[in-house]
Amino acid sequence: MTSQNIKEFREKVENLYNDEESDFRKKFDAAIQGLTPPTVYPDSDVYKDWRGATGETLADFFVEWYDWGWKQPISDGLQYIRRFSWISYENAAGLAFVTSESGREVLADFTQLQGRQMDSPDSGKLVEQWIAELGPKRMADFAKGDWSTLNKFFIRELKPKARTIDAPGDPSVVTAPTDCIINMIVDNLAPDTPLPIKAAVTMSVGRLLDGSEYAERFIGGTAVSCILMPDTYHRYHAPVGGQVVESRDDIGGVYYGIRDFPDLLNKGNVGYGYDYSLFEDFRRGYVIIETPYLDHLGNPDGKGYVALVPVGLNSIGSVTFREPFRGITKDSPPVQVTKGDEIGYFQYGGSLNILLFEAGRFPALQLLLGQRIGVLQEVAHTERHFERYVRPLPGRITPAS
C-alpha cells in the first residue's frame, strides 16, 4: 500500500519491523548483524554507523531524510544517500535487505513519496536555495523556465548554444550525452555472463539491455560511463546521429543496492575502476542508434550501432524519454536523430548514462587541443561532493558511536 505522507510511511516501517515474523524485520536484522567494524574512520558527516539499529532507528532516519531540504542545505541530499548506503557497504546481508521484495517495496514507497514531495508546490521554496548554491556563474547557462517545483527546476533547460555540439557534420565524432564525469569501464562486453575485466569491472550487455536483440551487436565492444552529479544538468542527448531503431524507458528495477557506494565516488574520479554489473538491475532504459561509420579517409565504412543507456540510481530514479524516442520497436518505423538531440531527462536523484559501442569502434577516450577536460573548483565544493575515504590501519577497530 502506497503511503500518502511521511507519517503513514513511518508507521508502515515501524509496523513491519514490529511484526517479528515479517520478512522485512528478518532481513533488516540480518543486515545489521552482518555489519563489520567500519572500514573508515567515522569522522565524516557522510558516515553513519548502523550497528545496533532497530526499526525505530530506520524510521527516524527516513523522516530526517524526508525533511532535510527544509531544514538543511540542499546539497546535503547526497549525504543521506551516502549514510543509508553503509547498510549494504561490503555487507551481503545488507544488500539482500535493500534488494529483497519487502525491502525494495519499502524503498520504492519512500522514493515515490520523495517524488511527490519534489513535485509539490511547497518544493518551490527550495528552488531559490538551489540557485544560490549553484551560483550565478553556473546558472548563467540555463534558460529561465517554469521552476515552480523542485523537479521542474531539476530538469531545467540550457540556453541555446550553451553547449556546442562538436563536429555536427562528422558522424564519426562521439559527443558527451550530458554534463558528466566520464570513464572507460569495459573493453570486452560479455553477452550474458559477467566477465571479469581489469580485476573488478564487469558488464553483461544482455542483462543491461534486458534481452534486446541488439545486445549481440555489442559483444566484445566497449562501454563508457557518464555519471551525473546531483547539481548538474539532468537532460541527456544523442551522442551520435542516425536513426533510433529500438528504445525503451520502462525497464523496472531496484532503487538502492549499490554495495560499495563510497567507492563509486573514489576521491572525485567518479566510477573509475568500479564494478558496473550491479547497474544491470537498476531502473533504466535504452536507445539503440543506427549510425554510419567512416574510414580514415572519410569514406563510408558501413553502418553500425551505438546504445545510450540512462540508469536511474538512488532516490527518485526516474528515466523519462521525449515522445519521438519512446517505445520504438522492430515493428515501428525508425526515428531520425541528430547528434545532440535531447533524448530524455532524469528527475531528482542519482543517475548515469552508459554508452555502448561495437567491437573495435571506440578504443579510447580521445580529445582534441583546446577541448574541456575538467574544471578547477573551489575546495569547499570538492570536499562536499567527493569525500576522501580513509581506511584504518590493520588491527584498528573503531567503536560504534
CSV table of C-alpha atoms in Angstrom, one decimal:
chain,number,residue,atom,x,y,z
A,1,MET,CA,0.0,0.0,0.0
A,2,THR,CA,1.4,3.4,-1.0
A,3,SER,CA,2.0,5.8,1.8
A,4,GLN,CA,0.3,9.2,1.4
A,5,ASN,CA,2.6,11.1,3.7
A,6,ILE,CA,5.7,10.7,5.8
A,7,LYS,CA,3.7,9.9,9.0
A,8,GLU,CA,2.0,7.0,7.2
A,9,PHE,CA,5.3,5.8,5.9
A,10,ARG,CA,6.9,5.9,9.4
A,11,GLU,CA,4.1,3.9,10.8
A,12,LYS,CA,4.5,1.4,7.9
A,13,VAL,CA,8.2,0.9,8.7
A,14,GLU,CA,7.6,0.5,12.4
A,15,ASN,CA,4.7,-1.9,11.9
A,16,LEU,CA,6.7,-4.1,9.5
A,17,TYR,CA,9.6,-4.2,11.9
A,18,ASN,CA,7.4,-4.8,15.0
A,19,ASP,CA,6.0,-7.9,13.3
A,20,GLU,CA,8.5,-10.4,14.5
A,21,GLU,CA,7.6,-12.9,11.7
A,22,SER,CA,7.9,-10.4,8.9
A,23,ASP,CA,10.5,-10.9,6.2
A,24,PHE,CA,11.2,-7.2,6.5
A,25,ARG,CA,12.3,-7.5,10.1
A,26,LYS,CA,14.3,-10.7,9.4
A,27,LYS,CA,16.2,-9.1,6.5
A,28,PHE,CA,16.9,-5.8,8.3
A,29,ASP,CA,18.1,-7.6,11.5
A,30,ALA,CA,20.3,-9.8,9.4
A,31,ALA,CA,21.7,-6.7,7.6
A,32,ILE,CA,22.5,-5.1,10.9
A,33,GLN,CA,24.1,-8.3,12.3
A,34,GLY,CA,26.1,-8.6,9.1
A,35,LEU,CA,27.8,-5.2,9.6
A,36,THR,CA,31.5,-5.4,10.4
A,37,PRO,CA,33.6,-2.8,12.2
A,38,PRO,CA,33.7,0.3,10.0
A,39,THR,CA,36.3,0.3,7.2
A,40,VAL,CA,36.6,4.1,7.5
A,41,TYR,CA,37.0,6.4,10.4
A,42,PRO,CA,33.6,7.8,11.5
A,43,ASP,CA,34.7,11.4,11.5
A,44,SER,CA,32.8,12.4,8.4
A,45,ASP,CA,29.2,13.7,8.1
A,46,VAL,CA,28.6,11.2,5.3
A,47,TYR,CA,29.2,8.2,7.6
A,48,LYS,CA,26.5,6.6,9.7
A,49,ASP,CA,27.2,3.6,12.0
A,50,TRP,CA,24.1,1.4,11.7
A,51,ARG,CA,25.3,-1.2,14.2
A,52,GLY,CA,22.6,-1.9,16.8
A,53,ALA,CA,19.9,-0.2,14.7
A,54,THR,CA,16.2,-1.1,15.1
A,55,GLY,CA,13.1,-0.4,13.1
A,56,GLU,CA,12.7,2.8,15.1
A,57,THR,CA,16.2,3.8,14.1
A,58,LEU,CA,15.4,3.2,10.4
A,59,ALA,CA,12.1,5.1,10.7
A,60,ASP,CA,13.7,8.1,12.3
A,61,PHE,CA,16.3,8.2,9.6
A,62,PHE,CA,13.8,8.2,6.8
A,63,VAL,CA,11.8,11.0,8.5
A,64,GLU,CA,15.0,13.1,8.9
A,65,TRP,CA,15.9,12.3,5.2
A,66,TYR,CA,12.4,13.4,4.0
A,67,ASP,CA,12.7,16.7,5.9
A,68,TRP,CA,16.3,17.5,5.0
A,69,GLY,CA,15.6,20.1,2.3
A,70,TRP,CA,13.5,22.2,4.5
A,71,LYS,CA,15.9,22.2,7.4
A,72,GLN,CA,19.5,21.8,6.0
A,73,PRO,CA,21.5,22.9,3.0
A,74,ILE,CA,20.0,21.4,-0.2
A,75,SER,CA,23.4,19.9,-1.1
A,76,ASP,CA,23.0,17.6,1.9
A,77,GLY,CA,20.6,15.4,0.0
A,78,LEU,CA,23.5,13.3,-1.4
A,79,GLN,CA,24.8,12.9,2.1
A,80,TYR,CA,21.7,11.0,3.2
A,81,ILE,CA,22.1,8.6,0.3
A,82,ARG,CA,25.6,8.0,1.4
A,83,ARG,CA,24.6,7.5,5.0
A,84,PHE,CA,22.0,5.0,4.1
A,85,SER,CA,24.4,3.1,1.8
A,86,TRP,CA,26.5,2.0,4.8
A,87,ILE,CA,23.9,-0.7,5.5
A,88,SER,CA,24.9,-2.5,2.3
A,89,TYR,CA,28.6,-1.5,2.1
A,90,GLU,CA,30.7,-4.6,1.9
A,91,ASN,CA,27.7,-6.4,3.6
A,92,ALA,CA,26.0,-9.2,1.6
A,93,ALA,CA,23.1,-9.3,4.1
A,94,GLY,CA,22.6,-5.5,3.8
A,95,LEU,CA,22.5,-5.8,0.0
A,96,ALA,CA,19.9,-8.6,0.4
A,97,PHE,CA,17.8,-6.4,2.6
A,98,VAL,CA,17.6,-3.4,0.2
A,99,THR,CA,17.0,-5.6,-2.9
A,100,SER,CA,14.6,-8.1,-1.3
A,101,GLU,CA,10.9,-7.9,-2.1
A,102,SER,CA,10.0,-6.4,1.3
A,103,GLY,CA,12.9,-4.0,1.5
A,104,ARG,CA,12.5,-3.0,-2.1
A,105,GLU,CA,8.8,-2.3,-1.6
A,106,VAL,CA,9.5,0.0,1.3
A,107,LEU,CA,12.3,1.8,-0.6
A,108,ALA,CA,10.1,2.2,-3.6
A,109,ASP,CA,7.3,3.7,-1.4
A,110,PHE,CA,9.8,6.2,0.1
A,111,THR,CA,11.1,7.0,-3.4
A,112,GLN,CA,7.6,7.7,-4.6
A,113,LEU,CA,6.9,9.8,-1.5
A,114,GLN,CA,10.0,11.9,-2.2
A,115,GLY,CA,9.0,12.2,-5.8
A,116,ARG,CA,5.6,13.7,-4.9
A,117,GLN,CA,7.4,15.9,-2.4
A,118,MET,CA,9.6,17.3,-5.2
A,119,ASP,CA,6.5,17.8,-7.4
A,120,SER,CA,4.6,19.6,-4.7
A,121,PRO,CA,4.1,23.4,-4.7
A,122,ASP,CA,5.9,23.6,-1.4
A,123,SER,CA,9.1,22.3,-3.0
A,124,GLY,CA,9.2,25.6,-5.0
A,125,LYS,CA,10.6,27.2,-1.8
A,126,LEU,CA,13.7,25.1,-2.3
A,127,VAL,CA,14.4,26.4,-5.8
A,128,GLU,CA,15.9,29.7,-4.6
A,129,GLN,CA,18.2,27.7,-2.3
A,130,TRP,CA,19.4,25.6,-5.2
A,131,ILE,CA,20.0,28.8,-7.3
A,132,ALA,CA,22.0,30.4,-4.5
A,133,GLU,CA,24.1,27.2,-4.0
A,134,LEU,CA,24.8,26.8,-7.7
A,135,GLY,CA,25.8,30.5,-8.0
A,136,PRO,CA,25.4,33.0,-10.9
A,137,LYS,CA,28.3,31.6,-13.0
A,138,ARG,CA,26.7,28.1,-13.3
A,139,MET,CA,23.1,29.4,-13.5
A,140,ALA,CA,24.1,31.6,-16.5
A,141,ASP,CA,24.0,28.5,-18.7
A,142,PHE,CA,20.3,27.9,-18.1
A,143,ALA,CA,17.2,29.3,-19.7
A,144,LYS,CA,14.6,30.6,-17.2
A,145,GLY,CA,11.5,28.4,-17.2
A,146,ASP,CA,8.7,27.1,-15.1
A,147,TRP,CA,10.6,26.4,-11.9
A,148,SER,CA,7.5,26.2,-9.6
A,149,THR,CA,8.6,22.9,-8.2
A,150,LEU,CA,12.0,21.4,-7.4
A,151,ASN,CA,11.6,18.6,-10.0
A,152,LYS,CA,10.8,21.2,-12.7
A,153,PHE,CA,13.9,23.1,-11.7
A,154,PHE,CA,15.9,19.9,-11.6
A,155,ILE,CA,15.2,19.3,-15.3
A,156,ARG,CA,15.9,22.9,-16.2
A,157,GLU,CA,16.9,23.5,-19.8
A,158,LEU,CA,20.1,25.0,-21.2
A,159,LYS,CA,20.1,28.3,-23.1
A,160,PRO,CA,20.5,28.0,-26.8
A,161,LYS,CA,24.2,27.5,-27.7
A,162,ALA,CA,25.2,27.0,-24.1
A,163,ARG,CA,26.7,23.7,-25.2
A,164,THR,CA,28.3,23.4,-28.6
A,165,ILE,CA,27.9,20.0,-30.3
A,166,ASP,CA,31.3,19.1,-31.7
A,167,ALA,CA,31.7,18.2,-35.4
A,168,PRO,CA,27.9,18.2,-36.2
A,169,GLY,CA,28.6,17.0,-39.8
A,170,ASP,CA,31.0,14.2,-38.9
A,171,PRO,CA,29.2,11.1,-37.8
A,172,SER,CA,32.5,9.5,-36.5
A,173,VAL,CA,32.8,12.0,-33.7
A,174,VAL,CA,31.0,10.9,-30.5
A,175,THR,CA,29.9,13.6,-28.1
A,176,ALA,CA,29.1,13.5,-24.3
A,177,PRO,CA,25.4,12.8,-23.8
A,178,THR,CA,25.2,15.3,-20.9
A,179,ASP,CA,27.3,17.2,-18.3
A,180,CYS,CA,29.0,14.3,-16.6
A,181,ILE,CA,32.2,12.6,-15.4
A,182,ILE,CA,33.4,10.1,-18.0
A,183,ASN,CA,35.3,6.8,-17.6
A,184,MET,CA,36.0,3.9,-19.9
A,185,ILE,CA,34.6,1.0,-17.9
A,186,VAL,CA,34.6,-2.2,-20.0
A,187,ASP,CA,36.6,-3.0,-23.2
A,188,ASN,CA,35.2,-6.5,-23.8
A,189,LEU,CA,31.5,-6.7,-23.2
A,190,ALA,CA,30.1,-10.1,-22.4
A,191,PRO,CA,26.8,-11.5,-23.8
A,192,ASP,CA,25.0,-12.8,-20.7
A,193,THR,CA,27.5,-13.9,-18.1
A,194,PRO,CA,29.5,-11.1,-16.4
A,195,LEU,CA,33.1,-11.4,-17.5
A,196,PRO,CA,35.9,-10.1,-15.2
A,197,ILE,CA,37.7,-7.2,-16.9
A,198,LYS,CA,40.5,-5.2,-15.3
A,199,ALA,CA,40.2,-7.0,-11.9
A,200,ALA,CA,36.8,-5.9,-10.8
A,201,VAL,CA,34.9,-4.3,-13.7
A,202,THR,CA,32.2,-6.5,-15.3
A,203,MET,CA,29.3,-5.9,-17.6
A,204,SER,CA,26.6,-8.2,-19.1
A,205,VAL,CA,25.2,-6.4,-22.1
A,206,GLY,CA,22.4,-8.9,-22.4
A,207,ARG,CA,21.1,-8.1,-19.0
A,208,LEU,CA,21.8,-4.3,-19.3
A,209,LEU,CA,19.6,-4.2,-22.4
A,210,ASP,CA,17.0,-6.5,-20.9
A,211,GLY,CA,17.3,-9.1,-23.6
A,212,SER,CA,17.2,-6.8,-26.7
A,213,GLU,CA,18.1,-8.5,-30.0
A,214,TYR,CA,20.6,-5.7,-30.5
A,215,ALA,CA,22.7,-6.8,-27.4
A,216,GLU,CA,24.7,-9.2,-29.5
A,217,ARG,CA,25.9,-6.2,-31.6
A,218,PHE,CA,28.0,-5.0,-28.6
A,219,ILE,CA,29.6,-8.3,-27.6
A,220,GLY,CA,33.3,-7.7,-27.4
A,221,GLY,CA,32.7,-4.0,-27.6
A,222,THR,CA,33.3,-1.0,-25.3
A,223,ALA,CA,31.2,0.6,-22.5
A,224,VAL,CA,31.7,4.2,-21.3
A,225,SER,CA,30.3,5.6,-18.0
A,226,CYS,CA,28.9,9.1,-18.0
A,227,ILE,CA,27.9,9.9,-14.3
A,228,LEU,CA,25.8,12.9,-13.4
A,229,MET,CA,26.3,14.7,-10.2
A,230,PRO,CA,23.1,15.9,-8.3
A,231,ASP,CA,23.7,19.6,-9.1
A,232,THR,CA,24.4,19.3,-12.8
A,233,TYR,CA,22.3,19.4,-16.0
A,234,HIS,CA,20.0,16.4,-16.0
A,235,ARG,CA,18.8,16.1,-19.6
A,236,TYR,CA,20.6,13.6,-21.9
A,237,HIS,CA,21.2,13.9,-25.6
A,238,ALA,CA,22.2,11.7,-28.5
A,239,PRO,CA,25.9,11.0,-28.7
A,240,VAL,CA,25.8,10.3,-32.4
A,241,GLY,CA,23.4,10.9,-35.3
A,242,GLY,CA,21.5,8.4,-37.4
A,243,GLN,CA,18.2,6.7,-36.6
A,244,VAL,CA,16.8,5.2,-33.4
A,245,VAL,CA,15.8,1.6,-34.2
A,246,GLU,CA,14.8,0.5,-30.8
A,247,SER,CA,14.1,2.2,-27.4
A,248,ARG,CA,12.6,1.5,-24.0
A,249,ASP,CA,12.3,3.7,-20.9
A,250,ASP,CA,10.2,1.3,-18.8
A,251,ILE,CA,12.7,-1.3,-17.5
A,252,GLY,CA,11.9,-1.6,-13.9
A,253,GLY,CA,14.5,-2.4,-11.2
A,254,VAL,CA,15.8,-1.6,-7.8
A,255,TYR,CA,16.2,1.9,-6.5
A,256,TYR,CA,19.0,1.2,-4.0
A,257,GLY,CA,21.6,-1.6,-3.6
A,258,ILE,CA,25.0,-0.1,-4.5
A,259,ARG,CA,27.1,-2.4,-2.3
A,260,ASP,CA,30.1,-0.1,-2.1
A,261,PHE,CA,28.7,3.4,-2.8
A,262,PRO,CA,31.6,5.3,-1.2
A,263,ASP,CA,34.0,3.6,-3.6
A,264,LEU,CA,31.9,4.9,-6.6
A,265,LEU,CA,32.9,8.4,-5.7
A,266,ASN,CA,36.6,7.4,-5.5
A,267,LYS,CA,38.1,10.7,-4.5
A,268,GLY,CA,36.4,12.6,-7.2
A,269,ASN,CA,37.2,10.4,-10.2
A,270,VAL,CA,33.7,9.0,-10.0
A,271,GLY,CA,33.2,5.5,-11.2
A,272,TYR,CA,36.9,4.8,-12.1
A,273,GLY,CA,37.7,1.1,-11.8
A,274,TYR,CA,34.2,0.4,-10.4
A,275,ASP,CA,32.2,-2.8,-10.9
A,276,TYR,CA,29.2,-1.7,-13.0
A,277,SER,CA,27.5,-5.1,-13.1
A,278,LEU,CA,25.0,-4.1,-10.4
A,279,PHE,CA,23.5,-1.4,-12.6
A,280,GLU,CA,22.1,-4.1,-14.8
A,281,ASP,CA,19.3,-4.4,-12.2
A,282,PHE,CA,18.5,-0.7,-11.6
A,283,ARG,CA,15.7,1.3,-13.1
A,284,ARG,CA,16.8,2.1,-16.6
A,285,GLY,CA,16.0,2.5,-20.3
A,286,TYR,CA,17.9,2.4,-23.6
A,287,VAL,CA,18.0,3.8,-27.2
A,288,ILE,CA,19.8,1.9,-30.0
A,289,ILE,CA,21.0,4.3,-32.7
A,290,GLU,CA,22.0,3.0,-36.1
A,291,THR,CA,24.8,5.3,-37.3
A,292,PRO,CA,27.1,5.5,-40.3
A,293,TYR,CA,30.8,4.6,-40.0
A,294,LEU,CA,33.6,6.3,-41.9
A,295,ASP,CA,37.1,5.1,-42.7
A,296,HIS,CA,40.3,7.1,-42.1
A,297,LEU,CA,39.8,8.8,-45.5
A,298,GLY,CA,36.3,9.9,-44.6
A,299,ASN,CA,34.6,7.4,-46.9
A,300,PRO,CA,31.6,5.3,-45.9
A,301,ASP,CA,32.6,2.2,-43.9
A,302,GLY,CA,29.3,0.5,-43.5
A,303,LYS,CA,26.9,1.2,-40.6
A,304,GLY,CA,26.7,0.1,-37.0
A,305,TYR,CA,25.1,0.8,-33.6
A,306,VAL,CA,25.6,2.9,-30.5
A,307,ALA,CA,23.5,2.4,-27.4
A,308,LEU,CA,22.6,5.1,-24.8
A,309,VAL,CA,21.5,3.5,-21.5
A,310,PRO,CA,20.2,6.0,-18.9
A,311,VAL,CA,20.2,4.5,-15.4
A,312,GLY,CA,18.2,6.0,-12.6
A,313,LEU,CA,20.0,5.4,-9.3
A,314,ASN,CA,19.3,6.3,-5.7
A,315,SER,CA,16.4,8.4,-4.7
A,316,ILE,CA,13.8,9.3,-7.4
A,317,GLY,CA,15.3,7.0,-10.0
A,318,SER,CA,13.2,8.4,-12.9
A,319,VAL,CA,14.0,7.7,-16.6
A,320,THR,CA,11.8,9.7,-19.0
A,321,PHE,CA,12.2,9.9,-22.8
A,322,ARG,CA,10.9,12.5,-25.1
A,323,GLU,CA,7.9,11.4,-27.2
A,324,PRO,CA,9.7,10.9,-30.5
A,325,PHE,CA,12.1,8.4,-29.0
A,326,ARG,CA,9.7,6.5,-26.7
A,327,GLY,CA,8.7,2.9,-27.4
A,328,ILE,CA,10.4,2.3,-30.7
A,329,THR,CA,10.3,-1.4,-31.8
A,330,LYS,CA,11.2,-3.5,-34.8
A,331,ASP,CA,7.6,-3.2,-35.8
A,332,SER,CA,7.6,0.6,-35.8
A,333,PRO,CA,9.5,2.8,-38.2
A,334,PRO,CA,12.9,4.1,-37.0
A,335,VAL,CA,13.1,7.7,-35.9
A,336,GLN,CA,15.7,10.1,-37.2
A,337,VAL,CA,18.0,11.6,-34.6
A,338,THR,CA,20.7,14.3,-35.0
A,339,LYS,CA,23.7,14.3,-32.8
A,340,GLY,CA,22.9,16.4,-29.8
A,341,ASP,CA,19.1,15.9,-29.9
A,342,GLU,CA,17.5,15.7,-26.5
A,343,ILE,CA,16.5,12.1,-25.7
A,344,GLY,CA,15.1,12.5,-22.2
A,345,TYR,CA,15.7,13.5,-18.6
A,346,PHE,CA,16.2,12.4,-15.1
A,347,GLN,CA,14.3,13.9,-12.2
A,348,TYR,CA,15.8,14.3,-8.7
A,349,GLY,CA,18.2,11.6,-7.7
A,350,GLY,CA,21.4,9.9,-8.7
A,351,SER,CA,21.8,8.9,-12.4
A,352,LEU,CA,24.2,7.9,-15.1
A,353,ASN,CA,24.3,7.2,-18.8
A,354,ILE,CA,26.2,4.2,-20.1
A,355,LEU,CA,27.3,4.3,-23.8
A,356,LEU,CA,27.8,1.0,-25.6
A,357,PHE,CA,29.9,0.6,-28.8
A,358,GLU,CA,30.6,-2.3,-31.1
A,359,ALA,CA,33.9,-4.1,-31.0
A,360,GLY,CA,36.9,-2.2,-32.4
A,361,ARG,CA,34.9,1.0,-33.0
A,362,PHE,CA,35.7,3.0,-29.8
A,363,PRO,CA,39.1,2.1,-28.5
A,364,ALA,CA,39.7,5.0,-26.1
A,365,LEU,CA,38.5,8.4,-24.9
A,366,GLN,CA,40.2,11.0,-27.2
A,367,LEU,CA,40.3,14.8,-27.0
A,368,LEU,CA,41.5,17.5,-29.3
A,369,LEU,CA,43.5,20.5,-28.4
A,370,GLY,CA,41.5,23.1,-26.6
A,371,GLN,CA,38.6,20.9,-25.6
A,372,ARG,CA,37.5,20.9,-22.0
A,373,ILE,CA,38.9,18.2,-19.8
A,374,GLY,CA,37.7,19.4,-16.4
A,375,VAL,CA,37.2,22.4,-14.1
A,376,LEU,CA,39.3,23.9,-11.3
A,377,GLN,CA,36.8,24.0,-8.4
A,378,GLU,CA,36.8,25.7,-5.1
A,379,VAL,CA,37.9,23.4,-2.3
A,380,ALA,CA,34.6,23.6,-0.4
A,381,HIS,CA,32.7,22.3,-3.4
A,382,THR,CA,35.1,19.4,-3.9
A,383,GLU,CA,35.1,18.4,-0.3
A,384,ARG,CA,31.3,18.5,-0.2
A,385,HIS,CA,30.9,16.1,-3.1
A,386,PHE,CA,33.9,13.9,-3.0
A,387,GLU,CA,34.8,12.6,0.4
A,388,ARG,CA,38.3,11.0,0.7
A,389,TYR,CA,37.5,7.8,2.5
A,390,VAL,CA,40.5,6.8,4.6
A,391,ARG,CA,40.7,3.1,5.6
A,392,PRO,CA,42.1,2.4,9.1
A,393,LEU,CA,45.4,0.7,9.7
A,394,PRO,CA,45.3,-3.1,10.1
A,395,GLY,CA,44.2,-4.1,13.6
A,396,ARG,CA,42.4,-0.8,14.2
A,397,ILE,CA,38.8,-1.2,15.2
A,398,THR,CA,36.6,1.9,15.5
A,399,PRO,CA,34.0,1.7,18.3
A,400,ALA,CA,30.3,2.2,17.5
A,401,SER,CA,29.0,5.6,18.2
